[in-house]
């Protein structure tokens, strides 16, 4: 319920690659809810949270685009100084490593953080014990 599906796509670092992915999703009426790109001089990794992850993965495969689906969590914290620091402290206190994270804002004055952690169930337990809001699939996908 709190595990969110994320698509990771390896892209050549060339003009038009990101456009082709977003166009494909647009034509299938799949909405991007969160994203980040990491890059090197040769390639990059596009991480996407979309409203229909299974359909998005199938669409990419059908188009010959390799992707990987992984489970992440999305937490809701107040959009103010120190909140991320406190969250990371709770995870470190429980000896949980954050592999990566990226944020996106909403209109409510909160920050949403998409997080890949090494032990997702333990991280969910930490968030629950510390009264940190975890978003459900319905919250994140918006469907």
GROMACS .gro file of C-alpha atoms in nm:
model
  143
    1UNK     CA    1   0.000   0.000   0.000
    2UNK     CA    2   0.283   0.243   0.081
    3UNK     CA    3   0.516   0.095  -0.179
    4UNK     CA    4   0.508   0.313  -0.489
    5UNK     CA    5   0.613   0.186  -0.832
    6UNK     CA    6   0.883   0.389  -1.004
    7UNK     CA    7   1.004   0.345  -1.361
    8UNK     CA    8   1.375   0.385  -1.436
    9UNK     CA    9   1.478   0.433  -1.797
   10UNK     CA   10   1.835   0.443  -1.925
   11UNK     CA   11   1.871   0.716  -2.186
   12UNK     CA   12   2.146   0.811  -2.425
   13UNK     CA   13   2.250   1.169  -2.351
   14UNK     CA   14   2.126   1.297  -2.688
   15UNK     CA   15   1.872   1.558  -2.796
   16UNK     CA   16   1.517   1.427  -2.823
   17UNK     CA   17   1.545   1.119  -2.601
   18UNK     CA   18   1.350   1.274  -2.313
   19UNK     CA   19   1.100   1.422  -2.557
   20UNK     CA   20   1.034   1.079  -2.710
   21UNK     CA   21   0.955   0.930  -2.368
   22UNK     CA   22   0.725   1.214  -2.264
   23UNK     CA   23   0.550   1.211  -2.601
   24UNK     CA   24   0.489   0.837  -2.574
   25UNK     CA   25   0.336   0.879  -2.228
   26UNK     CA   26   0.130   1.179  -2.338
   27UNK     CA   27  -0.018   0.990  -2.632
   28UNK     CA   28  -0.123   0.710  -2.394
   29UNK     CA   29  -0.271   0.966  -2.151
   30UNK     CA   30  -0.027   0.863  -1.877
   31UNK     CA   31   0.057   1.151  -1.643
   32UNK     CA   32   0.400   1.207  -1.490
   33UNK     CA   33   0.357   1.272  -1.116
   34UNK     CA   34   0.726   1.300  -1.024
   35UNK     CA   35   1.061   1.268  -1.198
   36UNK     CA   36   1.434   1.319  -1.184
   37UNK     CA   37   1.722   1.266  -1.421
   38UNK     CA   38   2.080   1.181  -1.332
   39UNK     CA   39   2.338   1.199  -1.603
   40UNK     CA   40   2.692   1.139  -1.714
   41UNK     CA   41   2.849   1.265  -2.034
   42UNK     CA   42   2.726   0.958  -2.223
   43UNK     CA   43   2.396   0.855  -2.068
   44UNK     CA   44   2.142   0.922  -1.799
   45UNK     CA   45   1.879   0.757  -1.585
   46UNK     CA   46   1.527   0.896  -1.596
   47UNK     CA   47   1.324   0.805  -1.289
   48UNK     CA   48   0.949   0.850  -1.325
   49UNK     CA   49   0.647   0.820  -1.103
   50UNK     CA   50   0.345   0.796  -1.331
   51UNK     CA   51  -0.024   0.755  -1.257
   52UNK     CA   52  -0.041   0.413  -1.425
   53UNK     CA   53   0.299   0.246  -1.370
   54UNK     CA   54   0.214  -0.099  -1.507
   55UNK     CA   55   0.068   0.048  -1.825
   56UNK     CA   56   0.366   0.284  -1.853
   57UNK     CA   57   0.615  -0.003  -1.827
   58UNK     CA   58   0.423  -0.207  -2.085
   59UNK     CA   59   0.406   0.092  -2.319
   60UNK     CA   60   0.780   0.149  -2.295
   61UNK     CA   61   0.853  -0.219  -2.357
   62UNK     CA   62   0.621  -0.220  -2.658
   63UNK     CA   63   0.813   0.080  -2.796
   64UNK     CA   64   1.144  -0.103  -2.751
   65UNK     CA   65   1.253   0.114  -2.459
   66UNK     CA   66   1.416  -0.073  -2.173
   67UNK     CA   67   1.291   0.019  -1.827
   68UNK     CA   68   1.306  -0.120  -1.478
   69UNK     CA   69   1.031  -0.100  -1.217
   70UNK     CA   70   1.128  -0.062  -0.853
   71UNK     CA   71   0.947   0.004  -0.528
   72UNK     CA   72   1.003   0.329  -0.344
   73UNK     CA   73   0.827   0.520  -0.070
   74UNK     CA   74   0.698   0.876  -0.085
   75UNK     CA   75   0.684   1.073   0.237
   76UNK     CA   76   0.514   1.401   0.312
   77UNK     CA   77   0.703   1.648   0.528
   78UNK     CA   78   0.649   2.013   0.608
   79UNK     CA   79   0.814   2.247   0.359
   80UNK     CA   80   1.041   2.423   0.608
   81UNK     CA   81   1.408   2.419   0.708
   82UNK     CA   82   1.526   2.113   0.900
   83UNK     CA   83   1.245   1.872   0.811
   84UNK     CA   84   1.458   1.669   0.568
   85UNK     CA   85   1.743   1.665   0.819
   86UNK     CA   86   1.511   1.523   1.086
   87UNK     CA   87   1.376   1.258   0.849
   88UNK     CA   88   1.728   1.148   0.752
   89UNK     CA   89   1.826   1.137   1.119
   90UNK     CA   90   1.540   0.894   1.192
   91UNK     CA   91   1.654   0.668   0.910
   92UNK     CA   92   2.020   0.684   1.014
   93UNK     CA   93   1.920   0.615   1.375
   94UNK     CA   94   1.762   0.292   1.248
   95UNK     CA   95   2.071   0.214   1.036
   96UNK     CA   96   1.877   0.253   0.710
   97UNK     CA   97   2.060   0.371   0.400
   98UNK     CA   98   1.898   0.607   0.149
   99UNK     CA   99   2.009   0.504  -0.199
  100UNK     CA  100   1.863   0.818  -0.358
  101UNK     CA  101   1.581   1.064  -0.315
  102UNK     CA  102   1.416   1.342  -0.506
  103UNK     CA  103   1.152   1.589  -0.410
  104UNK     CA  104   0.849   1.750  -0.560
  105UNK     CA  105   0.623   2.017  -0.413
  106UNK     CA  106   0.249   2.034  -0.392
  107UNK     CA  107   0.005   2.315  -0.332
  108UNK     CA  108  -0.050   2.234   0.036
  109UNK     CA  109   0.282   2.372   0.164
  110UNK     CA  110   0.437   2.030   0.207
  111UNK     CA  111   0.726   1.866   0.029
  112UNK     CA  112   0.693   1.515  -0.108
  113UNK     CA  113   1.008   1.306  -0.111
  114UNK     CA  114   1.042   0.998  -0.328
  115UNK     CA  115   1.295   0.772  -0.157
  116UNK     CA  116   1.471   0.451  -0.251
  117UNK     CA  117   1.589   0.282   0.066
  118UNK     CA  118   1.765  -0.049   0.112
  119UNK     CA  119   1.496  -0.195   0.339
  120UNK     CA  120   1.158  -0.052   0.244
  121UNK     CA  121   0.957  -0.236   0.511
  122UNK     CA  122   1.189  -0.117   0.789
  123UNK     CA  123   1.172   0.239   0.653
  124UNK     CA  124   0.791   0.224   0.652
  125UNK     CA  125   0.805   0.110   1.015
  126UNK     CA  126   1.035   0.401   1.107
  127UNK     CA  127   0.804   0.652   0.938
  128UNK     CA  128   0.505   0.506   1.118
  129UNK     CA  129   0.680   0.514   1.457
  130UNK     CA  130   0.791   0.876   1.405
  131UNK     CA  131   0.448   0.990   1.280
  132UNK     CA  132   0.580   1.084   0.936
  133UNK     CA  133   0.312   1.068   0.671
  134UNK     CA  134   0.363   0.808   0.401
  135UNK     CA  135   0.163   0.860   0.087
  136UNK     CA  136  -0.043   0.576  -0.054
  137UNK     CA  137  -0.066   0.478  -0.419
  138UNK     CA  138  -0.392   0.674  -0.447
  139UNK     CA  139  -0.225   0.987  -0.306
  140UNK     CA  140   0.073   0.964  -0.539
  141UNK     CA  141  -0.084   0.838  -0.859
  142UNK     CA  142  -0.387   1.063  -0.819
  143UNK     CA  143  -0.626   0.810  -0.973
   0.00000   0.00000   0.00000
